[in-house]
Every structure is written in structure tokens, then in C-alpha cells.
């Protein structure tokens, strides 16, 4: 029952009210024992809701409550020998202090200034208790001295407990109800002990039952703290660091520091012993305060050093980051002596890292990065700088001649000779490395910046040549980079100003030569350089983040054209239009919704549209791309695997993904009639596709021999120069509309023999 704490709180307050009425000794005892027993039971039940680190705290509180109960029960009946009650009560304070210490420990280590603050407060509280309470009580001669001293020192015990409780609140990010009840209950204990101490100074050992009211309320609040659902938060390691000189701490320190001076003015004239005690405590407080100041300065310096370290190092691997390695490269360039040695920078990028992240998640990717960093540390020689400068990019800085730099690159590539363990399997991974060098002298900052830029350029050249490659930078790469940047800008302008075009290459039936569909192909004519091949500008669009906008533009152009053809009868209802989609486009989870909206806008049925993708989508895809493909297929679109047979062809991929057809790559078609091996490959693709119920289109058909060979093995559709290249929509309609309505096979005279 989650409301037990409310029931117990109300019952405790009611019992306290009855107790304060002093109806009879029996009633008072019943009320007191009921509250105390309930609190004890609550304290021993609290550990069930705690973590392993803090579950041991509340039994100490429960044991302390038992001892306090014994002391309070015994005290009225042993007025002549109150030491018997003290024998139970004093150990209770010790157990209560242990309770707070265990909770603080469970929340994490306690800062040094917090310990010093506690000592200062306790020293000031002890001095005040000794002079104002213990010393006057000790002057009473009709009872044992130890009893009198203890009567005056009980508030000191409470000061220690209160200091621990307040420190617990200072280090908590939030103050849950359980914590508020705990600290308030401890404060009421201070009030009760202070009242008894004042009574003790007067020479009396027991007075009105009203003196027990603070203890009853304290018991009640401690029980509420143990029963409240937020009790589990007390032991969580969710600390809130408090500044060493925060206003919360000043509210404790200022009165504590002022205590010796106030006491010196009020009671310091009684005797030289008083003044000596006050002076000694004052000096001790000042010493602790100075130690605290030094500790705070040291902590501040340590925090600055830690912050500086974090700003210069990668938190995952502990390696220097880009900022630090850049400064170190500048230092190497500035300090390089004359001679054949050069400063070399090797930038490496992990091949296939994105695949690991997409397949197993970022935690696994982090484990891979940590393992690679460890291997690189072991591979690079002493004195060589190693840094992590990006998600899967590392930089090595080396001073020496070219032979040493090349040997270092070989050693780095050797790090990837063995698979990297990932989860329950092993991943074969490689690195693309770009190497550049620079002489010493000149503007070190400018030289270092150029060196790192050149290494980055060489690395991207390596990635373009395939995984596991290494490339040394040369000046011609700058021209290629400049050309690529200019091409990107021109492509961006062409896309914004609608300067691209879409042409349509027919997909024909081999038995009739009539078009059954067409492939929409984007073309770009540069105003100065003329036609730019798609294999040149499509990668630029992908790297520049333009591929989504380009794909959207092509789809809208193609769908609007298909809608017009269907409306004017250029094509019939069986005609479909094939549109290419890049892997990056298929990783956009919004694509199915976007395509569905475009189909509605142009009134084109989904069955009249095919999406072409490369085999790499299936090999890399398992996550977002797979879901996108399934949703596109659910819309009714056809899904075709383009350039089939050149990449990751596997029966498993075709079975796992909702593809409807394959397009045999032109590299296999070109050998038909000349290569028996190519003919067998095509025959195998046809057999596999038929077994899976997939349609088949052959690409790159240029001769009648190739056409006849394809027809002989069962291919029913093809496209290629035998029927013409991609043409403008009006030319397509002019030629192929007439052909579709003409009887008999389409003429093949335009093709090669």
C-alpha cells in the first residue's frame, strides 16, 4: 500500500497530541511505544526498496530508534541514575551518524570541503555546548559529573547529525519528500535534546511530558521518511555538486566562524580557562577555514585541468582530439630542423563503420572505435602522435622521411588484418588512408592547416578507389577537389533553376519489340562543359546532400510525364515507368509517404511505377532501408534490383526483401554470343528469378545476337541501344506511340547486326 506513510503520519501526529495532554502514564506510554515501534518497523522495511549500495543504511536507523526508545522508557524511572538511560541513548547517536554516512557514501564520494565544513560546524557547536550547557551542568554537585556533562553535550551530538543531514541535502539534485522528512526529523531531535540540556543545566533530571513532543514528532517523521515511495531516491548516485562557496554553505559557515567571537564577548570573562578554550577552538576553526580555502582553490585548479583535458581529448578513446592534434602538428612544423625529414599526416577512415552502426547500434560502434584505437596505439611507434578527429576518423602525425611514413602506413593497415570482435561475431574492417607531408618553416599554423587538408583530400581519394587503400597526396588532387567544388555549385544552381532534364529509354518485349515500359534517366548539360555524365554528377549530389532534392525533382518530372502519356493515349494501362533511387534516398523513412502523395497528385497508379535500387541497398540494409522498401511495396510499386550480378548477389537477399524483378547488368549481356561463361551466368540468373517469381529485364542490349541469346534463355524484357538511347519525352511519344499501334514486331534496322 503506497499510502502507508500518510496513515502513519496522521497516526503519529494524533498520538503526539494525546501524549501532550498527559492523560495518564499508561496512555502516554502506549502512545510513545506505538509511534516508536511503528518507526522501527518502517526503518527495517525500507531496505527492500533500496539499491545494493544503500540497503544497509536503514537498519542502522532502526537500531538507533530501538536504543532511543529504550533510553526514553528508562529515563523517567531512573531519575537517580540517568546514566543507565544515557548508556542506551549515546550509542543510538553513533548508529544514527553511521546511517547518514552510509547514505552519503552510497551517493558517491564526499568532497573534501564538505568534510571540512562538517568539522567547522561541529567544532563551533561543541564549543557552544561545552561552555553554555556542559560547563554549567558540571557545576551541579548532587549528581555524577559524567551525567551532568552528557546532559550538556547531547546538542553537540545533534549538531553532528544535522551537519550530515544538511550535507545530504546539499548534494541532492532534488529534495524528495523522504529527504525532507528525514532532515526535519533530525532537526526536531536537536530541539528536544536542547530542551533537555537546558533542564539539565538547571539541575533537574526530568520535567513535563511536553519535553518529549519533539522526539515523538521526530520519530513520526523518520517513519514517514522510511515509508514514503521516494525513499529509494536517497541512495541513488545522482549527486548535485555544490560550489565550495555557495550561499547554502555560507549559512552554516558564517555562524560557525562567528561562534568563538560571540562566546568570547559573552562568557569569556569567567576565567582564563574559558578564554583559552575559546581561543583554541577559534584558532582551530580558522585553520580549518584556511585549509578549506586551499582545498577549494586546489579543487578549482583540478577542475580547470580536467576541463582543459576534456577539451583536448576524445572522451571515448582517451586519444587527443582534433583541436589538440592540430596544435601539435603546428608545433612539429615550427620545430622541424632543416634536412630531408618532413612532417607527415596520415588521416584514416574506417570502411564499413556505418554498416556496423546501422546493424548493431551506436554502442557497438563505440566498442569498435575503442578496439581500433587500442590497435592503433600498439601499431604506431613511440613519439608518433595519434588522435581521433571524427566519428570513425583517426589522424597520425609523424616526423621523418618518406620510407618511414610508408612503413607506418603499412603497420596501420596491418592493424586490420585480423577481424574485430563485435558482440557474438567478428567483423572484417579496413581503413582508407590519406597521407600528406609538409616541410618546416613558414607560417606554422597555415602549413599545418594545409597539411591536414591535404591528408583529408588524399583520404577521400583512397575511399573512392575502394576499401583498404592508401594514397599519398599530390598537387593534382587540388585541381580535382576544386573541380568537384565547382561542379557541386553548378549542380546546385542547375537544380534550383530547373536546368536538368529527364530522358526516357524504352524497355521492350523481346517477342514483339514493343515497349512495355521506360526508364527515366536524369541528364545535365553544363553551360560551359557540356553534357556531364550521371556517373560524375550523381556522386557529387550524394556527397553534397542534394540527392534527396534531385530524386524528388526527377520523380515529379517523370510522374507528371507519365500522367500526360496515360491521358493522351501514348501509353496503355500496362506501361510502367522505372525511376532510380539511391541508397541514401531509401534511408529516408519519410519516402513512402512522400511517394504516396506524389502518386495522388498526378493520378498515377502505383502499379505503373517501378523503383530501381542497387544490390548494395539489400546488403547494407537491414534497418531503415528495409522498412522503406516494404512500405513502398505495400503501396503497390514495383521494386527492381539494378545492375544485378555485379555486387552482393545472393538468393537470401532476394528472399528477404520484397523485390519484384531484377535487371541483368550490361557486363554479362555484352559477352553473349562470345562468352560461354556469361551465357551461363545469365541462364542462372533467369532460373533463380523464375523460381522466385521475379520479372527479368536485360540492360545494355546493343546487337541482335545479344537479343536472340537473351530470348533463347527465357528473358522477356530488355533495354539498350538496340532500340535507342534515352530520348526527350516528345521524341519518345512520337516514335514509340506509333510503334505501339503498328501491327507486328517493331523494326530493328536501327540496331547493330
XYZ file of C-alpha atoms in Angstrom:
753
model
C 0.000 0.000 0.000
C 1.693 3.196 -1.234
C -0.226 5.429 1.215
C 1.082 3.842 4.414
C 3.275 6.881 5.007
C 0.180 9.109 5.171
C -1.577 6.756 7.577
C 1.499 6.586 9.778
C 1.990 10.372 9.700
C -1.586 11.104 10.743
C -1.458 8.430 13.453
C 1.846 9.793 14.759
C 0.554 13.359 14.998
C -2.632 12.151 16.726
C -0.647 10.090 19.237
C 1.602 13.090 19.908
C -1.417 15.279 20.658
C -2.812 12.662 23.057
C 0.618 12.314 24.696
C 0.892 16.072 25.236
C -2.435 16.056 27.110
C -0.771 13.871 29.782
C -3.949 11.886 30.446
C -2.140 9.167 32.343
C 1.193 7.410 32.463
C -0.293 4.336 30.791
C -1.762 6.344 27.922
C 1.492 8.238 27.462
C 3.489 5.027 27.385
C 1.095 3.438 24.894
C 1.290 6.442 22.558
C 5.057 6.661 22.756
C 5.673 2.954 22.290
C 3.202 2.750 19.380
C 4.957 5.533 17.457
C 8.414 4.178 18.228
C 7.570 0.593 17.259
C 5.972 1.794 14.021
C 9.085 3.797 13.175
C 11.347 0.856 13.954
C 9.292 -1.430 11.707
C 9.343 1.158 8.913
C 13.128 1.528 9.154
C 13.714 -2.208 8.862
C 11.315 -2.477 5.886
C 12.891 0.368 3.891
C 15.914 -1.613 2.541
C 13.633 -3.617 0.241
C 13.240 -0.508 -1.918
C 16.911 0.415 -1.990
C 19.800 -0.377 -4.288
C 22.508 -2.763 -3.123
C 24.807 0.135 -2.239
C 22.385 1.787 0.191
C 20.192 -1.005 1.522
C 22.410 -1.298 4.609
C 21.715 2.251 5.850
C 18.207 1.930 7.280
C 18.923 -0.980 9.628
C 21.312 1.402 11.419
C 18.474 3.884 11.727
C 16.176 1.141 13.009
C 18.738 0.020 15.591
C 19.234 3.645 16.687
C 15.478 4.030 17.104
C 15.418 0.922 19.300
C 18.136 2.367 21.553
C 16.399 5.750 21.712
C 13.171 4.028 22.722
C 14.941 2.132 25.472
C 16.536 5.331 26.750
C 13.304 7.296 26.755
C 11.414 4.477 28.505
C 14.099 4.005 31.133
C 14.849 7.668 31.845
C 11.676 8.563 33.865
C 12.107 5.546 36.144
C 15.825 6.043 36.882
C 15.920 9.680 37.779
C 18.557 8.911 40.393
C 20.772 7.055 37.911
C 20.166 8.694 34.469
C 23.448 7.232 33.264
C 21.561 3.987 32.616
C 19.387 5.779 30.052
C 22.434 7.502 28.571
C 24.102 4.118 28.091
C 21.405 3.314 25.521
C 20.936 6.780 24.028
C 24.570 7.689 23.247
C 25.199 4.544 21.100
C 21.962 5.422 19.316
C 23.537 8.680 18.153
C 26.563 6.766 16.890
C 24.325 4.419 14.881
C 22.395 7.382 13.504
C 25.638 9.014 12.381
C 26.598 5.749 10.654
C 23.197 5.789 8.929
C 23.880 9.206 7.394
C 27.444 8.241 6.490
C 26.264 5.128 4.622
C 23.702 7.163 2.672
C 26.315 9.755 1.740
C 28.701 7.021 0.697
C 26.026 5.411 -1.457
C 25.537 8.702 -3.296
C 29.245 8.876 -4.111
C 32.400 10.192 -2.528
C 32.069 13.228 -0.251
C 34.058 16.306 -1.292
C 36.874 17.414 0.976
C 35.339 20.840 1.576
C 32.139 19.132 2.760
C 34.131 17.226 5.388
C 35.902 20.414 6.477
C 32.576 22.237 6.686
C 31.277 19.490 8.946
C 34.327 19.760 11.207
C 33.973 23.548 11.450
C 30.275 23.364 12.312
C 30.817 20.551 14.813
C 33.712 22.376 16.459
C 31.652 25.545 16.822
C 28.638 23.598 18.079
C 30.794 21.657 20.511
C 32.328 24.844 21.863
C 28.905 26.404 22.416
C 27.566 23.230 24.038
C 30.571 22.910 26.299
C 30.513 26.499 27.547
C 26.785 27.162 27.674
C 25.468 23.746 28.673
C 28.076 21.194 29.737
C 30.108 23.513 31.962
C 27.112 24.832 33.945
C 25.749 21.295 34.246
C 29.092 20.048 35.544
C 28.891 22.570 38.353
C 25.905 20.731 39.821
C 27.218 18.639 42.701
C 24.248 16.425 43.570
C 24.720 14.032 40.627
C 27.646 12.283 38.943
C 29.866 14.537 36.815
C 29.555 12.330 33.722
C 25.764 12.618 33.848
C 25.956 16.390 34.018
C 28.436 16.618 31.148
C 26.381 14.291 28.933
C 23.261 16.332 29.616
C 25.026 19.368 28.194
C 26.654 17.601 25.251
C 23.562 15.981 23.731
C 23.030 19.036 21.476
C 26.571 18.511 20.161
C 25.610 15.015 19.044
C 22.640 16.541 17.256
C 24.827 19.155 15.574
C 26.921 16.352 14.076
C 23.810 14.560 12.832
C 22.295 17.752 11.480
C 25.526 18.585 9.642
C 25.458 15.158 7.989
C 21.799 15.529 7.061
C 22.275 19.004 5.619
C 25.252 17.785 3.591
C 22.958 15.081 2.205
C 20.517 17.764 1.059
C 23.302 19.878 -0.455
C 24.487 17.009 -2.659
C 20.998 16.011 -3.871
C 19.742 17.300 -7.226
C 16.180 17.250 -5.882
C 14.711 17.165 -2.389
C 12.251 14.264 -2.367
C 9.673 14.152 0.448
C 11.578 11.337 2.148
C 14.689 13.519 2.427
C 12.724 16.498 3.749
C 11.083 14.325 6.407
C 14.441 12.815 7.379
C 16.229 16.149 7.861
C 13.236 17.743 9.606
C 13.008 14.793 11.981
C 16.694 15.182 12.807
C 16.132 18.893 13.449
C 13.321 18.115 15.905
C 15.703 15.796 17.710
C 18.009 18.797 18.159
C 15.121 20.788 19.643
C 14.256 18.013 22.092
C 17.836 17.466 23.222
C 18.374 21.195 23.604
C 15.317 21.423 25.846
C 16.561 18.549 27.994
C 20.006 20.141 28.143
C 18.557 23.404 29.404
C 16.572 21.495 32.019
C 19.733 19.613 32.931
C 21.674 22.823 33.443
C 19.071 23.884 35.994
C 19.737 20.729 37.988
C 16.546 18.872 37.230
C 16.632 15.454 35.547
C 13.074 15.270 34.254
C 10.223 17.689 33.728
C 6.954 17.916 31.774
C 5.899 15.313 29.138
C 5.851 18.228 26.702
C 9.624 17.842 26.510
C 9.050 14.549 24.705
C 6.833 16.067 21.990
C 9.800 16.924 19.683
C 11.023 13.340 19.992
C 7.576 11.935 19.184
C 7.325 14.148 16.104
C 10.891 13.209 15.199
C 10.006 9.515 15.417
C 6.932 10.153 13.271
C 8.884 11.970 10.552
C 11.603 9.309 10.499
C 8.916 6.679 9.983
C 7.300 8.760 7.240
C 10.701 9.092 5.573
C 11.194 5.321 5.608
C 7.671 4.600 4.297
C 7.432 7.246 1.583
C 7.893 5.907 -2.003
C 10.658 8.453 -2.602
C 12.868 6.728 -0.011
C 14.580 4.811 -2.841
C 15.912 8.107 -4.217
C 18.010 8.742 -1.103
C 20.589 6.139 -2.060
C 20.861 6.847 -5.769
C 24.171 8.120 -7.066
C 22.561 11.228 -8.557
C 24.692 13.842 -6.962
C 24.461 17.574 -7.443
C 27.863 19.160 -6.854
C 27.547 22.271 -4.689
C 30.067 25.066 -5.121
C 32.538 25.329 -2.269
C 31.469 28.900 -1.514
C 27.758 28.610 -2.252
C 25.234 30.581 -0.215
C 23.881 27.339 1.262
C 27.244 26.528 2.784
C 27.756 30.113 3.909
C 24.580 29.888 6.016
C 26.397 27.209 8.041
C 29.943 28.555 7.958
C 29.315 32.188 8.888
C 27.548 31.397 12.211
C 30.151 28.715 12.962
C 33.075 31.098 12.387
C 31.348 33.814 14.420
C 30.651 31.479 17.374
C 34.085 31.833 19.127
C 33.939 35.641 18.942
C 30.365 35.768 20.262
C 31.259 33.402 23.113
C 34.379 35.415 23.906
C 32.246 38.516 24.371
C 29.561 36.752 26.430
C 31.295 34.197 28.649
C 34.961 34.815 28.022
C 35.349 36.889 31.186
C 34.520 33.998 33.522
C 38.004 32.555 33.718
C 41.249 32.202 31.837
C 40.364 28.562 31.127
C 37.259 29.686 29.254
C 39.274 32.179 27.221
C 41.915 29.557 26.463
C 39.293 27.068 25.285
C 37.594 29.691 23.140
C 40.931 30.790 21.691
C 41.995 27.223 20.907
C 38.697 26.445 19.187
C 38.816 29.753 17.331
C 42.316 29.003 16.054
C 41.232 25.513 15.036
C 38.244 26.925 13.148
C 40.467 29.474 11.388
C 42.944 26.721 10.489
C 40.153 24.568 9.099
C 38.819 27.574 7.216
C 42.232 28.211 5.654
C 42.581 24.539 4.801
C 39.148 24.721 3.255
C 40.148 27.733 1.165
C 43.268 25.942 -0.044
C 41.178 22.860 -0.786
C 38.688 24.945 -2.751
C 41.482 26.528 -4.792
C 43.014 23.117 -5.456
C 39.626 21.760 -6.494
C 39.151 24.725 -8.815
C 42.574 24.190 -10.380
C 41.878 20.458 -10.727
C 38.529 21.231 -12.362
C 40.235 23.604 -14.781
C 42.855 20.987 -15.640
C 40.161 18.363 -16.090
C 38.133 20.706 -18.276
C 41.209 21.507 -20.342
C 41.995 17.805 -20.673
C 38.446 17.081 -21.805
C 38.592 19.890 -24.339
C 41.762 18.389 -25.826
C 40.923 14.677 -25.701
C 38.317 12.344 -27.092
C 36.110 11.101 -24.222
C 35.547 7.670 -25.779
C 39.126 6.596 -26.530
C 41.164 8.993 -24.414
C 43.143 9.977 -27.516
C 43.891 13.604 -28.384
C 41.120 15.238 -30.398
C 41.276 17.427 -33.496
C 41.966 20.574 -31.518
C 44.957 19.088 -29.727
C 46.436 17.296 -32.739
C 46.187 20.490 -34.788
C 48.188 22.353 -32.162
C 50.723 19.510 -32.007
C 51.133 19.460 -35.793
C 51.755 23.209 -35.693
C 54.431 22.593 -33.065
C 56.054 19.876 -35.182
C 56.080 22.123 -38.249
C 57.548 25.040 -36.312
C 60.262 22.893 -34.739
C 61.279 20.824 -37.790
C 65.025 21.266 -38.442
C 66.448 21.614 -41.977
C 67.021 18.311 -43.745
C 65.182 15.569 -45.614
C 62.714 14.923 -42.814
C 59.143 16.091 -43.222
C 56.063 16.312 -41.061
C 53.666 13.609 -42.268
C 49.959 13.472 -41.539
C 48.016 10.283 -42.140
C 44.232 10.506 -41.966
C 42.407 7.189 -41.864
C 38.702 6.495 -42.152
C 37.165 3.141 -41.214
C 35.489 1.381 -44.131
C 32.157 -0.170 -43.241
C 31.776 1.662 -39.930
C 28.338 2.975 -40.878
C 27.216 -0.566 -41.615
C 28.239 -1.658 -38.101
C 26.396 1.297 -36.564
C 23.252 0.654 -38.580
C 23.299 -3.094 -37.951
C 24.153 -3.244 -34.234
C 23.668 0.294 -32.941
C 25.923 3.076 -31.747
C 27.039 1.264 -28.592
C 28.577 -1.459 -30.732
C 30.068 1.207 -32.971
C 31.688 2.766 -29.907
C 33.154 -0.610 -28.916
C 34.580 -0.949 -32.410
C 36.171 2.505 -32.204
C 37.716 1.663 -28.818
C 39.173 -1.589 -30.181
C 40.572 0.162 -33.263
C 42.118 2.879 -31.074
C 43.828 0.211 -28.961
C 45.231 -1.474 -32.069
C 46.481 1.825 -33.459
C 48.193 2.668 -30.161
C 50.065 -0.612 -30.377
C 50.973 -0.079 -34.038
C 52.389 3.447 -34.056
C 55.961 3.898 -32.780
C 56.882 5.937 -29.743
C 56.900 9.658 -30.457
C 54.233 9.394 -33.147
C 51.086 11.364 -32.435
C 47.740 9.602 -32.669
C 44.342 11.291 -32.400
C 40.680 10.633 -33.022
C 39.367 13.502 -35.121
C 35.887 12.269 -36.016
C 33.343 9.505 -35.568
C 35.422 6.913 -37.407
C 38.441 9.026 -38.371
C 41.900 8.899 -36.817
C 44.957 11.039 -37.520
C 48.604 10.065 -37.199
C 51.348 12.723 -37.185
C 54.907 11.559 -37.853
C 58.252 13.279 -38.374
C 60.670 11.517 -40.711
C 61.402 10.584 -44.295
C 59.051 9.030 -46.825
C 60.228 5.455 -46.261
C 59.372 5.693 -42.581
C 55.972 7.201 -43.333
C 55.137 4.433 -45.804
C 56.262 1.808 -43.319
C 53.980 3.397 -40.722
C 51.045 3.217 -43.141
C 51.762 -0.480 -43.724
C 51.819 -1.064 -39.968
C 48.492 0.731 -39.598
C 46.922 -1.320 -42.365
C 48.224 -4.389 -40.564
C 46.006 -3.485 -37.609
C 43.036 -4.595 -39.678
C 44.477 -7.925 -40.832
C 42.503 -9.764 -38.157
C 38.741 -9.396 -37.623
C 37.451 -7.180 -34.845
C 35.204 -8.958 -32.298
C 31.767 -7.341 -32.200
C 29.045 -8.794 -29.977
C 28.880 -12.514 -30.722
C 30.671 -12.343 -34.054
C 33.726 -10.881 -35.748
C 33.760 -8.065 -38.279
C 36.347 -7.689 -41.008
C 37.077 -3.991 -41.275
C 39.574 -1.931 -43.239
C 40.769 1.655 -43.401
C 41.156 4.179 -46.194
C 44.261 6.277 -45.537
C 45.311 9.604 -46.980
C 48.943 10.637 -46.497
C 50.398 14.125 -46.913
C 53.643 15.844 -45.926
C 54.903 19.358 -45.353
C 58.316 20.955 -44.785
C 59.165 23.018 -41.761
C 59.357 26.781 -41.558
C 56.977 29.467 -42.694
C 53.687 30.171 -41.006
C 53.321 27.038 -38.876
C 49.565 27.463 -38.444
C 48.950 27.877 -42.177
C 51.266 24.985 -43.069
C 49.610 22.698 -40.521
C 46.138 23.613 -41.766
C 47.165 22.892 -45.364
C 48.790 19.609 -44.319
C 45.647 18.327 -42.631
C 43.521 19.471 -45.548
C 45.787 17.635 -47.992
C 45.626 14.455 -45.904
C 41.839 14.716 -45.927
C 41.829 15.115 -49.709
C 44.076 12.081 -50.146
C 41.893 10.034 -47.805
C 38.777 10.710 -49.874
C 40.729 9.745 -52.964
C 41.535 6.436 -51.257
C 37.883 5.838 -50.380
C 36.936 6.450 -53.988
C 39.329 3.714 -55.113
C 37.878 1.101 -52.787
C 38.258 -0.107 -49.192
C 41.665 -0.618 -47.619
C 43.523 1.753 -49.965
C 46.261 4.268 -49.133
C 47.043 7.370 -51.190
C 49.799 9.985 -50.981
C 48.635 13.481 -51.745
C 49.850 15.204 -54.889
C 49.125 18.674 -56.217
C 46.828 17.406 -58.949
C 44.334 16.379 -56.287
C 43.754 20.043 -55.521
C 42.596 20.545 -59.077
C 40.185 17.635 -58.759
C 38.886 18.971 -55.450
C 38.443 22.433 -56.933
C 36.702 20.922 -59.933
C 34.395 18.938 -57.679
C 33.530 22.021 -55.636
C 32.770 23.983 -58.790
C 30.697 21.096 -60.104
C 28.722 20.976 -56.875
C 27.964 24.679 -57.077
C 26.878 24.412 -60.703
C 24.689 21.382 -59.919
C 23.067 23.217 -57.044
C 22.302 26.116 -59.368
C 21.002 23.823 -62.110
C 18.675 22.105 -59.663
C 17.403 25.405 -58.287
C 16.861 26.887 -61.764
C 15.328 23.730 -63.292
C 18.119 23.238 -65.828
C 18.154 19.448 -65.585
C 16.248 17.211 -67.981
C 14.750 13.727 -67.877
C 15.046 11.375 -70.848
C 13.257 8.075 -71.306
C 14.814 4.858 -72.587
C 12.309 2.205 -73.683
C 12.059 -1.207 -72.054
C 10.771 -3.550 -74.763
C 9.360 -7.037 -75.031
C 11.766 -9.276 -76.913
C 8.998 -11.194 -78.666
C 7.462 -8.081 -80.232
C 9.881 -5.215 -79.874
C 7.077 -3.135 -78.396
C 7.708 -1.005 -75.308
C 6.319 -2.337 -72.071
C 7.886 0.441 -70.031
C 10.643 3.027 -69.881
C 13.418 4.074 -67.540
C 13.540 7.731 -66.504
C 17.134 8.974 -66.678
C 18.295 12.384 -65.442
C 20.617 14.384 -67.692
C 22.570 17.569 -67.109
C 24.170 19.820 -69.683
C 26.674 22.191 -68.092
C 26.566 25.684 -69.646
C 30.337 25.606 -70.269
C 31.441 21.970 -70.094
C 28.538 20.486 -71.973
C 26.888 17.173 -71.028
C 28.015 15.811 -67.647
C 27.691 12.011 -67.280
C 25.403 10.847 -64.456
C 28.244 8.763 -63.037
C 30.038 12.078 -62.488
C 27.347 14.313 -61.024
C 25.268 11.741 -59.081
C 28.116 11.063 -56.556
C 28.562 14.832 -56.229
C 24.867 15.176 -55.427
C 25.127 12.451 -52.779
C 28.180 13.991 -51.098
C 26.673 17.479 -51.205
C 23.379 16.365 -49.683
C 21.472 17.160 -52.883
C 20.402 13.628 -53.712
C 17.036 13.883 -51.944
C 16.158 17.105 -53.745
C 17.392 15.656 -57.041
C 15.403 12.454 -56.546
C 12.256 14.402 -55.703
C 12.658 16.544 -58.827
C 13.187 13.511 -61.082
C 10.176 11.675 -59.609
C 7.885 14.643 -60.104
C 9.073 15.204 -63.676
C 8.678 11.518 -64.531
C 5.288 11.078 -62.848
C 3.835 14.198 -64.432
C 5.049 12.989 -67.847
C 3.613 9.508 -67.288
C 0.280 11.074 -66.313
C 0.217 13.047 -69.577
C 1.104 9.968 -71.652
C -1.627 7.935 -69.975
C -4.118 10.746 -70.521
C -3.389 11.247 -74.239
C -3.119 7.531 -75.029
C 0.603 7.496 -75.767
C 0.893 4.508 -73.430
C -1.662 1.999 -72.245
C -2.513 0.821 -68.758
C 0.184 -1.885 -68.698
C 3.014 0.572 -69.335
C 5.259 1.283 -66.332
C 7.926 3.863 -65.637
C 11.124 2.890 -63.819
C 12.778 5.506 -61.582
C 16.149 5.119 -59.868
C 16.568 5.614 -56.117
C 19.945 5.955 -54.415
C 20.774 4.126 -51.167
C 20.673 7.426 -49.308
C 17.164 8.171 -50.569
C 15.968 4.756 -49.405
C 17.248 5.504 -45.888
C 14.704 8.308 -45.528
C 11.747 6.884 -43.547
C 9.515 9.633 -44.982
C 9.977 8.411 -48.576
C 6.883 6.124 -48.742
C 4.614 8.908 -47.513
C 6.169 11.366 -49.962
C 5.804 8.965 -52.896
C 2.193 8.179 -51.963
C 1.412 11.897 -52.024
C 3.078 12.312 -55.417
C 1.093 9.420 -56.885
C -2.146 11.008 -55.677
C -1.133 14.409 -57.013
C -0.558 13.146 -60.544
C -3.241 10.464 -60.546
C -0.794 7.678 -61.395
C -1.433 4.159 -60.042
C 1.400 2.677 -58.002
C 1.499 -0.397 -60.255
C 2.642 1.848 -63.124
C 5.814 2.847 -61.270
C 8.944 0.835 -60.530
C 11.733 1.836 -58.158
C 15.221 0.745 -59.175
C 17.845 0.164 -56.492
C 21.335 -1.284 -56.414
C 22.251 -4.532 -54.698
C 24.177 -2.601 -52.040
C 20.860 -1.420 -50.577
C 19.989 -5.019 -49.720
C 23.482 -5.846 -48.486
C 23.708 -2.785 -46.222
C 20.057 -2.556 -45.493
C 18.597 -4.187 -42.823
C 17.292 -1.266 -40.890
C 15.553 1.809 -42.271
C 16.058 0.894 -45.945
C 14.344 -2.473 -45.456
C 11.303 -0.845 -43.840
C 11.143 1.776 -46.604
C 11.197 -0.940 -49.280
C 8.425 -2.890 -47.577
C 6.268 0.224 -47.303
C 6.868 1.117 -50.953
C 5.860 -2.387 -51.954
C 2.730 -2.137 -49.802
C 1.792 0.949 -51.807
C 1.869 -1.260 -54.907
C 5.111 -0.077 -56.517
C 7.381 -2.499 -58.340
C 10.867 -2.922 -56.869
C 13.691 -3.768 -59.268
C 17.302 -4.635 -58.432
C 19.506 -2.706 -60.877
C 22.861 -3.983 -62.195
C 22.073 -7.398 -60.769
C 25.030 -9.755 -60.528
C 27.809 -7.213 -60.041
C 27.755 -6.685 -56.307
C 26.276 -8.601 -53.408
C 24.074 -11.002 -55.373
C 22.633 -13.611 -53.075
C 19.482 -15.668 -53.040
C 18.978 -14.755 -49.390
C 18.714 -11.054 -50.221
C 16.083 -11.675 -52.884
C 14.042 -13.761 -50.453
C 14.303 -11.295 -47.546
C 13.395 -8.165 -49.464
C 10.107 -7.518 -51.316
C 11.682 -7.126 -54.772
C 9.549 -7.856 -57.832
C 12.225 -8.079 -60.503
C 15.905 -7.914 -61.445
C 17.802 -6.112 -64.199
C 20.727 -8.160 -65.533
C 23.838 -5.999 -65.661
C 25.172 -4.994 -69.077
C 28.586 -6.524 -68.286
C 27.050 -10.005 -68.636
C 24.914 -9.079 -71.633
C 27.873 -7.718 -73.611
C 29.554 -11.138 -73.700
C 26.563 -13.060 -75.040
C 27.427 -14.796 -78.281
C 31.116 -14.621 -77.409
C 31.498 -15.873 -73.830
C 30.008 -19.169 -72.712
C 30.628 -18.124 -69.112
C 28.456 -15.006 -69.461
C 25.719 -17.073 -71.070
C 25.749 -19.499 -68.132
C 25.592 -16.605 -65.661
C 22.582 -15.140 -67.447
C 20.951 -18.557 -67.590
C 21.485 -18.965 -63.804
C 20.012 -15.537 -63.076
C 16.969 -16.355 -65.195
C 16.452 -19.700 -63.459
C 16.766 -18.160 -59.997
C 14.437 -15.282 -60.862
C 11.803 -17.601 -62.283
C 11.964 -19.762 -59.165
C 11.270 -16.666 -57.062
C 8.594 -15.328 -59.386
C 10.606 -12.230 -60.352
C 10.438 -10.332 -63.611
C 13.644 -10.066 -65.663
C 14.984 -7.136 -67.682
C 18.328 -7.246 -69.508
C 20.282 -3.989 -69.725
C 22.767 -2.798 -72.324
C 21.482 -4.813 -75.300
C 23.240 -3.483 -78.409
C 23.104 -6.290 -81.002
C 20.597 -8.708 -82.407
C 22.890 -11.560 -81.361
C 22.574 -10.464 -77.739
C 18.815 -10.052 -78.153
C 18.407 -13.531 -79.601
C 20.634 -15.109 -76.925
C 18.567 -13.471 -74.201
C 15.339 -14.640 -75.761
C 16.748 -18.159 -76.006
C 17.383 -18.382 -72.259
C 13.962 -17.002 -71.353
C 14.489 -13.250 -70.882
C 11.304 -11.437 -71.901
C 12.221 -7.729 -71.492
C 15.303 -5.705 -72.376
C 16.599 -2.208 -72.952
C 19.639 -0.817 -74.684
C 20.953 0.945 -77.751
C 19.496 -1.732 -79.980
C 16.192 0.131 -79.513
C 17.768 3.532 -78.966
C 19.119 5.713 -76.163
C 17.131 7.751 -73.713
C 15.220 10.457 -75.562
C 13.178 13.520 -74.720
C 9.516 12.862 -73.861
C 8.197 14.286 -77.125
C 10.561 12.070 -79.166
C 9.592 9.050 -77.106
C 5.907 9.718 -77.733
C 6.471 10.354 -81.434
C 8.376 7.128 -82.114
C 7.098 4.630 -79.597
C 3.444 5.607 -79.667
C 3.394 4.912 -83.411
C 5.215 1.619 -82.865
C 2.790 0.516 -80.182
C -0.148 0.893 -82.552
C 1.613 -0.662 -85.537
C 0.998 -4.355 -86.168
C 3.805 -6.884 -85.871
C 7.264 -6.622 -84.357
C 8.989 -3.265 -84.231
C 11.706 -2.796 -86.850
C 15.258 -3.488 -85.753
C 17.088 -1.828 -88.622
C 18.442 0.888 -86.377
C 20.348 -1.666 -84.335
C 23.692 -3.316 -84.931
C 23.816 -6.715 -86.624
